[in-house]
Each structure stands twice: as C-alpha cells, then as structure tokens.
Coordinates of C-alpha atoms and ligand atoms in Angstrom, one line a residue:
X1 CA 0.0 0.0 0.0
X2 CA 1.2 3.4 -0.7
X3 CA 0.6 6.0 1.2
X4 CA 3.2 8.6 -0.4
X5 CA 2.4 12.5 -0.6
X6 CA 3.5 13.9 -4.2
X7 CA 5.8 16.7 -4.3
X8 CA 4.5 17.2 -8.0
X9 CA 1.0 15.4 -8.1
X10 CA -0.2 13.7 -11.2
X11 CA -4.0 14.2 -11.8
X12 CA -6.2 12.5 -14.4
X13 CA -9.2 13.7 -15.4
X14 CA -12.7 11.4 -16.7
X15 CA -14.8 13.5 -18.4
X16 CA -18.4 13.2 -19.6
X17 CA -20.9 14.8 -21.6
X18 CA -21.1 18.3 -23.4
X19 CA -18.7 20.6 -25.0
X20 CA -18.9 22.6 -21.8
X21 CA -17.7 19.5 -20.1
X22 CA -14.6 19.1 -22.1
X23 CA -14.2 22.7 -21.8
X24 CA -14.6 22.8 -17.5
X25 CA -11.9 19.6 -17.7
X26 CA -9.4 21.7 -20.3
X27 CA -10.0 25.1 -17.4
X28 CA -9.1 22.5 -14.4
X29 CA -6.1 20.9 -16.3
X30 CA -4.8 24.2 -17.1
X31 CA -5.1 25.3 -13.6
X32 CA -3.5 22.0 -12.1
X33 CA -0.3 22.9 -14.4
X34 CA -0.2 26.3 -13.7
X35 CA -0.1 24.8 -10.3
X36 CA 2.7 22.5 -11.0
X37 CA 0.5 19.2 -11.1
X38 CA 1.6 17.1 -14.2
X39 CA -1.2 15.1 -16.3
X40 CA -1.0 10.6 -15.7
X41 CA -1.0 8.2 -17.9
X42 CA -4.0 6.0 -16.2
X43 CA -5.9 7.0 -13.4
X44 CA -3.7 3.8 -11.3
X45 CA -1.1 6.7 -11.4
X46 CA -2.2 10.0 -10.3
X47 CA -2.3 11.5 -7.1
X48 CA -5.6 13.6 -8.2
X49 CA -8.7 12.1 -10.1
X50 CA -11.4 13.9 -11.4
X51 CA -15.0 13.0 -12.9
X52 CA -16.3 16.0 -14.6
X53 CA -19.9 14.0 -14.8
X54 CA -23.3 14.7 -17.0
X55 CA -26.5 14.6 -16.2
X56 CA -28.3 15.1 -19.4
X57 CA -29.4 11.6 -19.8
X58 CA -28.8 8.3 -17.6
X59 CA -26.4 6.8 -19.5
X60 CA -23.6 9.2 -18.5
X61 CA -25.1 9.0 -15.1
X62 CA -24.3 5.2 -14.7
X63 CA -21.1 5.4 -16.6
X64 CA -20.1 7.6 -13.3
X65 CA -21.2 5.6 -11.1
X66 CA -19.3 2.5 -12.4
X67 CA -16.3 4.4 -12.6
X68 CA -16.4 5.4 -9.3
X69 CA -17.3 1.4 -8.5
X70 CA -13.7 0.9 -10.0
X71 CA -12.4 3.7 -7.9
X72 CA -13.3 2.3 -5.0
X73 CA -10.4 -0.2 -5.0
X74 CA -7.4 2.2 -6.6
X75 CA -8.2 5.1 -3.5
X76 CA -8.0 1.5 -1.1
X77 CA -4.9 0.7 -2.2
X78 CA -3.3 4.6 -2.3
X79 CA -5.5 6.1 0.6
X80 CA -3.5 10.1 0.0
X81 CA -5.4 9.9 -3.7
X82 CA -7.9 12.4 -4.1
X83 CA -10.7 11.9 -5.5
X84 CA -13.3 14.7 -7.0
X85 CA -16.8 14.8 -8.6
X86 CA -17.4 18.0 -10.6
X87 CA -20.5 19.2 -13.0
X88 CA -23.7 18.1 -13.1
X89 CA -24.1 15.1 -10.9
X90 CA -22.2 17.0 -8.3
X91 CA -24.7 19.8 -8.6
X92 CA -28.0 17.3 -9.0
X93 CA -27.0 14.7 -6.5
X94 CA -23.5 15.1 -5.4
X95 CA -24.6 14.4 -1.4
X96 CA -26.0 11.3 -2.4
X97 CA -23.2 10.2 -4.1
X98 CA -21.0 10.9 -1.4
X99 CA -22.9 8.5 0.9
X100 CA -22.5 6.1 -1.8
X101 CA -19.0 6.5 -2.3
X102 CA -17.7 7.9 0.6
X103 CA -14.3 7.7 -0.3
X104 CA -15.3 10.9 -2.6
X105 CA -12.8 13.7 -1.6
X106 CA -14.6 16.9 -2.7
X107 CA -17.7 17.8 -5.1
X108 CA -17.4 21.2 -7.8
X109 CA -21.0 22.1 -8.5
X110 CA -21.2 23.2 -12.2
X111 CA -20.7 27.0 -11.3
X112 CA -17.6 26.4 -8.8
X113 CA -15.0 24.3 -11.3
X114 CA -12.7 27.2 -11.4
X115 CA -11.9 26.2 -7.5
X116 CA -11.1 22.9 -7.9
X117 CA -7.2 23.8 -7.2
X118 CA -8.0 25.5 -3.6
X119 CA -10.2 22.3 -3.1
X120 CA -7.7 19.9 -3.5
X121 CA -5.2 21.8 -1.4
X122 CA -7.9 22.3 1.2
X123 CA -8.5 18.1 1.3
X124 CA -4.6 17.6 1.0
X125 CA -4.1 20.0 4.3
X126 CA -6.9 18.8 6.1
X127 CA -7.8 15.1 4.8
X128 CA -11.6 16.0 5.2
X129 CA -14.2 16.1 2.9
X130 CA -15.7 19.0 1.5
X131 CA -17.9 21.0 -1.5
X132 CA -18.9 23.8 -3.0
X133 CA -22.2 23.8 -4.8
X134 CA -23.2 27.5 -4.9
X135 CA -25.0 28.1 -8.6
X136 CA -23.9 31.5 -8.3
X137 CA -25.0 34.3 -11.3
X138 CA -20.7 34.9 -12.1
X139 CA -19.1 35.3 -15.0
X140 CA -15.5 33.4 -13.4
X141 CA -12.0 34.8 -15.0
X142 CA -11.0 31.8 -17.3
X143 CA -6.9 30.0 -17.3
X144 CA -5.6 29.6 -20.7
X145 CA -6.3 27.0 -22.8
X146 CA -3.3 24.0 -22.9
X147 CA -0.8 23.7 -25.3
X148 CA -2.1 25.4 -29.0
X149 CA -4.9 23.4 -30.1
X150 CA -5.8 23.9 -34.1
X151 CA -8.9 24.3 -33.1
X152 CA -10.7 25.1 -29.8
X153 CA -14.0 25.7 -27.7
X154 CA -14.8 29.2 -26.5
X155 CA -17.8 29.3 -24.2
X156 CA -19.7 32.7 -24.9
X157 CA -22.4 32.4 -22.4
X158 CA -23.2 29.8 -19.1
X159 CA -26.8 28.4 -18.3
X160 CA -30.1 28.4 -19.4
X161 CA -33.6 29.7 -19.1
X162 CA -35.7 27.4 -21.2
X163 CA -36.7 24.9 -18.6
X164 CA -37.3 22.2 -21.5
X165 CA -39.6 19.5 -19.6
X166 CA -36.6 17.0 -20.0
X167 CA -33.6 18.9 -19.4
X168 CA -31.9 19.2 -16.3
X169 CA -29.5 21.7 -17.8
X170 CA -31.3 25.0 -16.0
X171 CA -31.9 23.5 -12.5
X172 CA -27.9 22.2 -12.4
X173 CA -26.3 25.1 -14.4
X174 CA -28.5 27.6 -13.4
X175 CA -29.8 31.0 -15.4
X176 CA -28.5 31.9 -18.6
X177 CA -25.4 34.7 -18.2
X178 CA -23.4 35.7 -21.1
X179 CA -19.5 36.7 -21.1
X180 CA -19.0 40.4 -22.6
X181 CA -17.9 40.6 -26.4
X182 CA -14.4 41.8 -25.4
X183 CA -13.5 39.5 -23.0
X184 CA -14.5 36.5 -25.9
X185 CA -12.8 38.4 -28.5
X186 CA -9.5 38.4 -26.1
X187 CA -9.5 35.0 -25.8
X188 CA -10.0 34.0 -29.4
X189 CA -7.1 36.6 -29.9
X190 CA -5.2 34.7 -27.7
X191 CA -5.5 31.6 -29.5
X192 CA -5.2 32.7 -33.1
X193 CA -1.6 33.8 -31.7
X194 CA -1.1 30.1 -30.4
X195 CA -1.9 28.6 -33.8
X196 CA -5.9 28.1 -33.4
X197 CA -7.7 28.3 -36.9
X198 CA -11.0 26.8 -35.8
X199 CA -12.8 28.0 -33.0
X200 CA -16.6 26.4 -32.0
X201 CA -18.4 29.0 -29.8
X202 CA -20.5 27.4 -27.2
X203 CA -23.1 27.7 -24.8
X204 CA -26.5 26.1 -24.5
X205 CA -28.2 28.7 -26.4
X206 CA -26.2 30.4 -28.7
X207 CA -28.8 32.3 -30.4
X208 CA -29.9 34.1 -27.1
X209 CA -26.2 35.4 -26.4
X210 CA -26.3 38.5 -25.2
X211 CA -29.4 39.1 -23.7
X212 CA -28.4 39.6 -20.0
X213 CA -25.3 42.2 -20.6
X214 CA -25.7 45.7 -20.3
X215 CA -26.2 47.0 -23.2
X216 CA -27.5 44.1 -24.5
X217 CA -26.0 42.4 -27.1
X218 CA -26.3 39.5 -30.1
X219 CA -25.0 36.9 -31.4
X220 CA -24.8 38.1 -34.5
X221 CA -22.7 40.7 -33.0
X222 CA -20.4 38.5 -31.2
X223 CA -19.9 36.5 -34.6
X224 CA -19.2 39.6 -36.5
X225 CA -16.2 40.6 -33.9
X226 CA -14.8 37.1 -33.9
X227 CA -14.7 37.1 -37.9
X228 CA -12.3 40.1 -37.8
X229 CA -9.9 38.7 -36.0
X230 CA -6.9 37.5 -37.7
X231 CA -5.3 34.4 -37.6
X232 CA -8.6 32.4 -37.5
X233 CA -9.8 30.8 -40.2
X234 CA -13.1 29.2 -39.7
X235 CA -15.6 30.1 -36.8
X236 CA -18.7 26.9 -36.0
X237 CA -21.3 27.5 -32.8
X238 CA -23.3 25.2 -31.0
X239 CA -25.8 24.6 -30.0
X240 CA -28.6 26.8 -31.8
X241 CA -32.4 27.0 -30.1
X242 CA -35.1 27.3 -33.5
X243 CA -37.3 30.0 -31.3
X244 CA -34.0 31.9 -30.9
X245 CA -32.9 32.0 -34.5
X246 CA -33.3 35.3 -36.1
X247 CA -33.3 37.0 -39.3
X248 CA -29.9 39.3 -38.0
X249 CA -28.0 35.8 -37.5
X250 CA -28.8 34.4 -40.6
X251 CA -27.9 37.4 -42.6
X252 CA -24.9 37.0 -40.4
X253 CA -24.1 33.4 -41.7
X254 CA -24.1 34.8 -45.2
X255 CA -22.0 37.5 -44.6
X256 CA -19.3 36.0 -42.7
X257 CA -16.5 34.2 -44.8
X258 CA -15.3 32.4 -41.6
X259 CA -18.5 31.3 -40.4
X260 CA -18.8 27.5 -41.6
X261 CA -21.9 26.3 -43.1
X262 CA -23.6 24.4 -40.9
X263 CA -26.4 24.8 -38.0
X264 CA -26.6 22.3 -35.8
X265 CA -30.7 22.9 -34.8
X266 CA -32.2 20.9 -32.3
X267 CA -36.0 20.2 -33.1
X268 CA -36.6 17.3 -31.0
X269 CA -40.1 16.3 -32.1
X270 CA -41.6 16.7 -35.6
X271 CA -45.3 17.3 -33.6
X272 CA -46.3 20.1 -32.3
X273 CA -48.4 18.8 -29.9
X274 CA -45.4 17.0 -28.2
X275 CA -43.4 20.3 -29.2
X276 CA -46.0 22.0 -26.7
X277 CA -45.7 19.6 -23.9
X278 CA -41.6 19.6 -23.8
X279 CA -41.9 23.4 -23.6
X280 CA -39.8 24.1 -26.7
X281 CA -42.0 27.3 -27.6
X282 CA -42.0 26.9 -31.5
X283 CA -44.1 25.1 -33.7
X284 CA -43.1 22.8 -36.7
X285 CA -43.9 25.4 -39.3
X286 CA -41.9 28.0 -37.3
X287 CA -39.4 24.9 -37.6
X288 CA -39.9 24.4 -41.2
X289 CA -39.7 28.5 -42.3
X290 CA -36.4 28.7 -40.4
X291 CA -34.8 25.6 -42.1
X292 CA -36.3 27.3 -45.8
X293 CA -34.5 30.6 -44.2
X294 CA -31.3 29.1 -43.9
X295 CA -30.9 27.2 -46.8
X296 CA -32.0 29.9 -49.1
X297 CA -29.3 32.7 -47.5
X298 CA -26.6 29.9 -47.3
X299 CA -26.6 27.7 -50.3
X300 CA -25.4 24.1 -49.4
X301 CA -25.4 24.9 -45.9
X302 CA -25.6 21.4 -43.6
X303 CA -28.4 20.9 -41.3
X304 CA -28.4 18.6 -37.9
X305 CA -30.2 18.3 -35.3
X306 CA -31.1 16.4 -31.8
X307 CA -34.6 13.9 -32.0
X308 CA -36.0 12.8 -28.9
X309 CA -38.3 9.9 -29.2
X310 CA -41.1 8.7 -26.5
X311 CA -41.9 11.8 -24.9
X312 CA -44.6 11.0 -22.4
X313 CA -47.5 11.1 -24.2
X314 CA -46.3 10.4 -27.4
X315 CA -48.5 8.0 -29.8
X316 CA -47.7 6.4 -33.0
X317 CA -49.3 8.9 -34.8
X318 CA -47.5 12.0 -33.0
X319 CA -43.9 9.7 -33.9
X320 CA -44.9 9.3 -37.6
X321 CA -45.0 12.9 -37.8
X322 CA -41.4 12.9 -36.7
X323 CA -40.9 10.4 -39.5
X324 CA -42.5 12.8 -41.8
X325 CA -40.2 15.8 -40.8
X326 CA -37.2 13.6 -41.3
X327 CA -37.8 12.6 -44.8
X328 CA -39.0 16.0 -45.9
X329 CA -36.3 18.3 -44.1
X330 CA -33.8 16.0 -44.4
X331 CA -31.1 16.7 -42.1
X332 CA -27.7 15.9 -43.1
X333 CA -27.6 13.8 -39.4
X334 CA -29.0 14.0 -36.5
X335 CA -28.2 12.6 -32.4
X336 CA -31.2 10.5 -31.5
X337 CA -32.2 9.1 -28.3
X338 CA -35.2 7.2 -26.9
X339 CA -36.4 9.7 -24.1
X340 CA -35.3 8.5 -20.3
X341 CA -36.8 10.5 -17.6
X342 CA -34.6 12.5 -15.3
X343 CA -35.7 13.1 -11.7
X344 CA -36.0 16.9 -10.7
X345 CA -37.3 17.9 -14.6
X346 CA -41.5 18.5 -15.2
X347 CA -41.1 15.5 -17.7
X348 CA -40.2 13.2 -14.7
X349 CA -43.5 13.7 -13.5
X350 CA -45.6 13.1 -16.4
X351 CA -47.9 10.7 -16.8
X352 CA -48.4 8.4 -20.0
X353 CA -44.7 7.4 -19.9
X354 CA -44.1 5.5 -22.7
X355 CA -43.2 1.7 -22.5
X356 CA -39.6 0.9 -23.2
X357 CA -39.9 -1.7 -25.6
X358 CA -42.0 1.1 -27.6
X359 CA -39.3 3.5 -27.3
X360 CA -36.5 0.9 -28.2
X361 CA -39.0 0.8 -31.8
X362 CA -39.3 3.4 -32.5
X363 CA -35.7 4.9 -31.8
X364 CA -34.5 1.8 -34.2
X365 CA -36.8 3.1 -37.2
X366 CA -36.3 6.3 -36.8
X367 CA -31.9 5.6 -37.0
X368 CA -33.3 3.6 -40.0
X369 CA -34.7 6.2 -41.8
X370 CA -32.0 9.4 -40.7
X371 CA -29.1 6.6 -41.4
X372 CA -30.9 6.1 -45.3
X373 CA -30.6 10.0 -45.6
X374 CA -27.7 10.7 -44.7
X375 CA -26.2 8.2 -47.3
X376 CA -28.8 9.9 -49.6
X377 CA -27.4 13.3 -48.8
X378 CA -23.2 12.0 -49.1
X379 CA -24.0 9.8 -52.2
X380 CA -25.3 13.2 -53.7
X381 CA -21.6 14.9 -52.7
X382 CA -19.1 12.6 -54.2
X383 CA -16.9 14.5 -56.8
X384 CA -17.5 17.5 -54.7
X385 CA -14.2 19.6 -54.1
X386 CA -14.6 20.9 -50.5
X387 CA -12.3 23.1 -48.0
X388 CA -10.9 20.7 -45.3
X389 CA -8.9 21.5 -42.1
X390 CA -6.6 19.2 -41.5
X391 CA -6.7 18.0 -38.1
X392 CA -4.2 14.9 -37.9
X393 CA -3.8 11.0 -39.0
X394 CA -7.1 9.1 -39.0
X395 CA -7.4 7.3 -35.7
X396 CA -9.2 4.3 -38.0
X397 CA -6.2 4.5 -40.7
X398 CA -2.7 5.4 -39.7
X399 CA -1.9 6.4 -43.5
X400 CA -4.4 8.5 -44.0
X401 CA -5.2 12.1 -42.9
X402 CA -8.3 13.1 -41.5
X403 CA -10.6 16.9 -41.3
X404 CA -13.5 17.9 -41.3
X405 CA -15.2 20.4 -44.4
X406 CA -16.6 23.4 -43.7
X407 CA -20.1 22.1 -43.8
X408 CA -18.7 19.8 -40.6
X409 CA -18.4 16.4 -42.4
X410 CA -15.3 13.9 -41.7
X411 CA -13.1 13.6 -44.8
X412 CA -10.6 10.9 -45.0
X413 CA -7.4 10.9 -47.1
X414 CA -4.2 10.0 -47.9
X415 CA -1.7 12.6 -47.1
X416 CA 1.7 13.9 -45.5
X417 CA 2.1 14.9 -42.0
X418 CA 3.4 18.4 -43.0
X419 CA -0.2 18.9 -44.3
X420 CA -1.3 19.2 -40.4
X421 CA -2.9 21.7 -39.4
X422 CA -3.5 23.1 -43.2
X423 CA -6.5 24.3 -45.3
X424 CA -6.5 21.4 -48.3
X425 CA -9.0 21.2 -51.1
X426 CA -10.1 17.4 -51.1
X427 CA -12.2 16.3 -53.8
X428 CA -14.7 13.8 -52.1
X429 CA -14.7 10.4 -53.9
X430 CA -16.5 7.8 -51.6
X431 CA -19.4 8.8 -49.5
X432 CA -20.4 6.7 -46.1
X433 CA -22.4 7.0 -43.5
X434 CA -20.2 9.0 -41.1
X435 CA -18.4 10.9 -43.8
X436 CA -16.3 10.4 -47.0
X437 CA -12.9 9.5 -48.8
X438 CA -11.4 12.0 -50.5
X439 CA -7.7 12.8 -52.7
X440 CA -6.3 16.1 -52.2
X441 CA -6.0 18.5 -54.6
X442 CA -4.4 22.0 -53.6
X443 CA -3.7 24.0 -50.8
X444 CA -6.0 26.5 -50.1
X445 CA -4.1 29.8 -50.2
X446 CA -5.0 31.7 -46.7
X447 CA -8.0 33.9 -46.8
X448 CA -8.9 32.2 -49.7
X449 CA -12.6 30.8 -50.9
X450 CA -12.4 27.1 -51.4
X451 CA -14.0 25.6 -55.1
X452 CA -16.9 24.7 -54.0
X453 CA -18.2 23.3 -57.4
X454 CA -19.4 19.1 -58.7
Ligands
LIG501 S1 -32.6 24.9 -24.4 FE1 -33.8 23.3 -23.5 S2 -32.6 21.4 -24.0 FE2 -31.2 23.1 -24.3 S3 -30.1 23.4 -22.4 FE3 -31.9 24.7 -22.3 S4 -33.5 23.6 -21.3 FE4 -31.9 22.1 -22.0

C-alpha cells in the first residue's frame, strides 16, 4: 500500500458529456499545471482524479457511477489519492453520491469548477471532505487554454432559461449569463496567436447570447467581432435554439466568410403537440420557415439536429409525424435518443410514460430512416471539391489524414504529415455514412474561398 504524498502530483481527469464538459476539464487541467501538477497516464497513477460528470441523460449518469465502482479499490490501495466529482451530478446529487462513495474527496458544483485547485489543497491540508455547490450568477475569470490546439472551444455564455420539460441543464447550471464581447474576443485573440484556426463557440443557447449584458447584445454581433480577428480561419457555434434563430443571425451566416456552413438545430419532435408539452415554444412550421430561411441565404449549408423519441405522451401517430419531418427536411444527421426520464425535470412527473420496448422501436426506425438520408445526402456529394482543415492522422487508418469540411463532415485521405494543421482542397470520392474518402488536390491559399463546385 502506498501512502506517499507527491511533491508534484499527477491528476487524471474522466470527463463526460457536453462541450462545456470538455471545456470545465481543459480550465481544471490548465489550472492543475499552472499549479505545478503534471497530467497521468491512467488514473492507477495520479495523485488527483477527477470525474467532470453529466447529467443530461442516464447513461452518463451510470457510466459515473461504475467508474467510481472501479475507484473504490485504486483510493484502497493509495488512501492520499484524491478523489473529485465535478458538473452536473455533483450539482443534482452530489450528497447522495458521497454517501455512496464515501471515499469521494470533494464535489465542484457546475458553477464552482474554477476552485477545484484551492479544493484539493484544502482536502490535501486537512484530509476531510468538503464542496462547493453554490450556482452563483458569475461570469468566473477563465486559465488559458493548454498547449495550442488547431482548433478550440470558446464558451460565450453559461446556463439556461428554457426549462425544457426533459432537461436538467437549468436546474444544475443555473440562469443563462453571457461573457461580454471583449472579454471572448481576447480570448479568441489569444488563440489565433497560439496557432488556433478553428474555434466552436458554445453555450447552451447560442442564439440568445447576449441578452443579459448591459447593453444588451447579439450573437450576431459576437460572430461579426470574432470574424475580424486574424489568424482564425473558420468560426462553427453550438448549440442553436429554432425560437431563438433570427433573421440578423442568418444574414450574419451569409456575410461572414469564416462562419462555416452548418447549424446544428435541435427540433426534438416533428409534432407540435409533443413540441408544446416539452416546452420548446416553436411550432413545426416555425421549424420548417427557419430551415427554408437558412438554406435559401446559405446555399449548401448542412443541417443537424437532436430527435427525442417517446416523450410521455407520445403515440404512433404523434412519432410518424417525426418520421415525416425527417424525410422531408432531411437533415444531413441527426443525435437520436429514446427519451429517459430525469428526476428533478416536469417530464419526470408526467404521466403516460411510454413503454420501453416502444421507445427501443421506434428509436431503431427512426436511426433507419435518418441513417438512409444521410447516405442519400453523401451519395449526392461525391466528386465535390470541398475546404478541409486538416486535423491529424485518422485514428481508424494510420496512412491516411483526416478533417473535417466546412459544412462539418469527416473527410478521410491519404496525405503527408506536414499537411497538419492546413486548409486542403479534397475532392470527395467515396461517400459513407459518417463521412467520405477524399484525394487532395491543392492548398488553399490563406484567406482564400475554397471551389466549391461538382
Ligand atoms: S434549451 Fe432546453 S434542451 Fe437546451 S439546455 Fe436549455 S433547457 Fe436544456
């Protein structure tokens, strides 16, 4: 057994969920280095582990909890580990897990990860457990972001006030709040002088940035700031709400050269009696006119979006409409899941939950149907020339390159490493279900449009 106290401690950090997860673990790591920590291989090693958890569905939920199962026997055999839950199961039920786990150190409520550093050194100096779990309205000063990523999430605003019957996201991140424009635009300076070319803007709402700084503000505003600054190439934002997309953002989609062209739009439900009952506050023909919107000010422009099937209440009839909006909007993909209730959110509570082997049907047709379109909708793009970034070898094939085009689709390719981190015209040549193969044709010169022609 070891029981040593590290002079330079090695953390390791299990993250789950959203972009804004990955962004709280990339803020902690940065702070642990800053404090002198230094990252382990496998979590057998470090001196610090840290589960930045989701609560968004049960899945991730579980996933936690077996990882702190397997926990349970590492912190046994090095009793000075410590051991933290951050996010949103430290927020929903972090008390409860403690008295599950009680070898859990400290817990880092969603609004309280930029403490993690004084809480460790508070359990190293006192070996006792302890939390913070304020949801406090703060805008927190962020660390740098590690090393010089090619491309890299910026959150522009925290929280949420939509209250969607199945999200947990408001009640464990709390109301929406919005960094200023200047503070973004510092940041994303920052990193176009590190080497960043891409940078993916994020919050939970996107389309209502702004709304809660004085003046207010809008995205369309923040997008227009972050266009002019040099260095970046290519600017993508998620995720997008259909009541909050306006007119002033679209126009600003067109207008941007550095804006990519894609929306990810989450509808959820093609009926808008289910629409009604998970709160969503738009209608399928307010759906429908936005989509037209786009795709009429953006030519080409790549549509996805989030489906949610066996909402309480739902009947066959309300999830054949769904069926109906996939095959006539036809989104270039979509994330679908079979609805799970969440205990704390209104849909929790609703009766007429619908039977699992139901929603296990209906999800699988409904992966049927999106899976046949997006092969439609890639079939329809080979011989395409398209603008990829390069973003490293293909974790699948070790000789061939892999990026993404601007309208967010994987390319693979043969290529040299010195092609890293470059703008290459690939002309798409195979089309599959999660993306294509492609053979390069030119660099594209900076600034540059890409051919965007069959
Ligand atoms: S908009 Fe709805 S689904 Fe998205 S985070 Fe807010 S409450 Fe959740």
């Amino acid at each position: 057994m070891s029981t040593r106290s590290a002079v330079n401690p090695k953390f390791f950090i299990f993250t789950w969920g959203c972009q804004m997860n990955e962004d709280d673990s990339e803020q902690i790591a940065s702070r642990l280095l800053q404090m002198g920590c230094s990252p382990a291989k496998v979590p057998e090693e470090a001196d610090i582990v840290l589960l930045v958890t989701c609560s968004v569905r049960r899945k991730p939920e579980e996933k936690v909890r077996s990882k702190l199962g397997q926990l349970r026997a590492v912190k046994a055999n090095r009793p000075n580990m410590v051991i933290g839950v951050c996010g949103c199961m430290a927020q929903r039920i972090g008390e409860d897990l403690k008295k599950s786990f009680p070898f859990i150190d400290f817990l880092a409520g969603t609004a309280q990860v930029h403490r993690v550093p004084e809480l460790i050194q508070e359990v190293q100096s006192t070996r006792k457990f302890t939390s913070a779990l304020e949801l406090d309205k703060k805008v927190h000063p962020r660390a740098a972001h590690v090393g010089s990523p090619l491309k890299a999430f910026v959150p522009v605003m925290y929280g949420c006030d939509n209250f969607c019957a199945y999200c947990i996201v408001p009640h464990v991140r709390g109301r929406e709040r919005s960094r200023s424009i200047e503070d973004i635009a510092a940041e994303v300076r920052q990193l176009a002088e590190s080497g960043t070319k891409e940078v993916i803007l994020v919050g939970q709402n996107v389309n209502s940035y702004g709304a809660t700084l004085d003046p207010p503000v809008d995205f369309a505003d923040l997008l227009t700031v972050v266009n002019d600054i040099e260095g970046i190439e290519r600017i993508r934002f998620t995720t997008s709400h259909p009541k909050d997309l306006s007119d002033r953002l679209i126009l600003a989609m067109r207008n941007l050269d550095k804006v990519c062209e894609h929306i990810h739009l989450p509808v959820q439900s093609g009926d808008d009696e289910i629409l009604r009952a998970m709160n969503r506050r738009y209608t399928i023909e307010h759906y429908k006119e936005r989509v037209s919107a786009l795709r009429e000010a953006v030519p080409g422009i790549a549509i996805t979006t989030d489906l949610l099937v066996g909402f309480p209440g739902e009947t066959e009839k309300h999830f054949e409409n769904t069926l109906r909006l996939v095959e006539e909007i036809r989104f270039d993909s979509a994330f679908m899941f079979a609805f799970n209730p969440i205990p704390g959110t209104a849909a929790a509570r609703m009766s007429e939950q619908v039977p699992e082997p139901v929603k296990k049907n209906r999800l699988k047709r409904l992966i049927d149907l999106q899976n046949r379109v997006t092969c439609e909708i890639n079939i329809s793009q080979v011989g395409q020339v398209q603008e990829v970034l390069v973003e490293g070898v293909s974790p699948k094939d070790p000789h061939r390159l892999t990026g993404l085009t601007k309208n967010n689709k994987t390319v693979n390719f043969p290529g040299s490493a010195d092609q890293i981190g470059k703008l290459i015209n690939v002309r798409l040549t195979e089309a599959h279900l999660y993306g294509f193969v492609g053979e390069v044709l030119s660099e594209v010169a900076s600034g540059s449009e890409a051919y965007n022609g069959c």
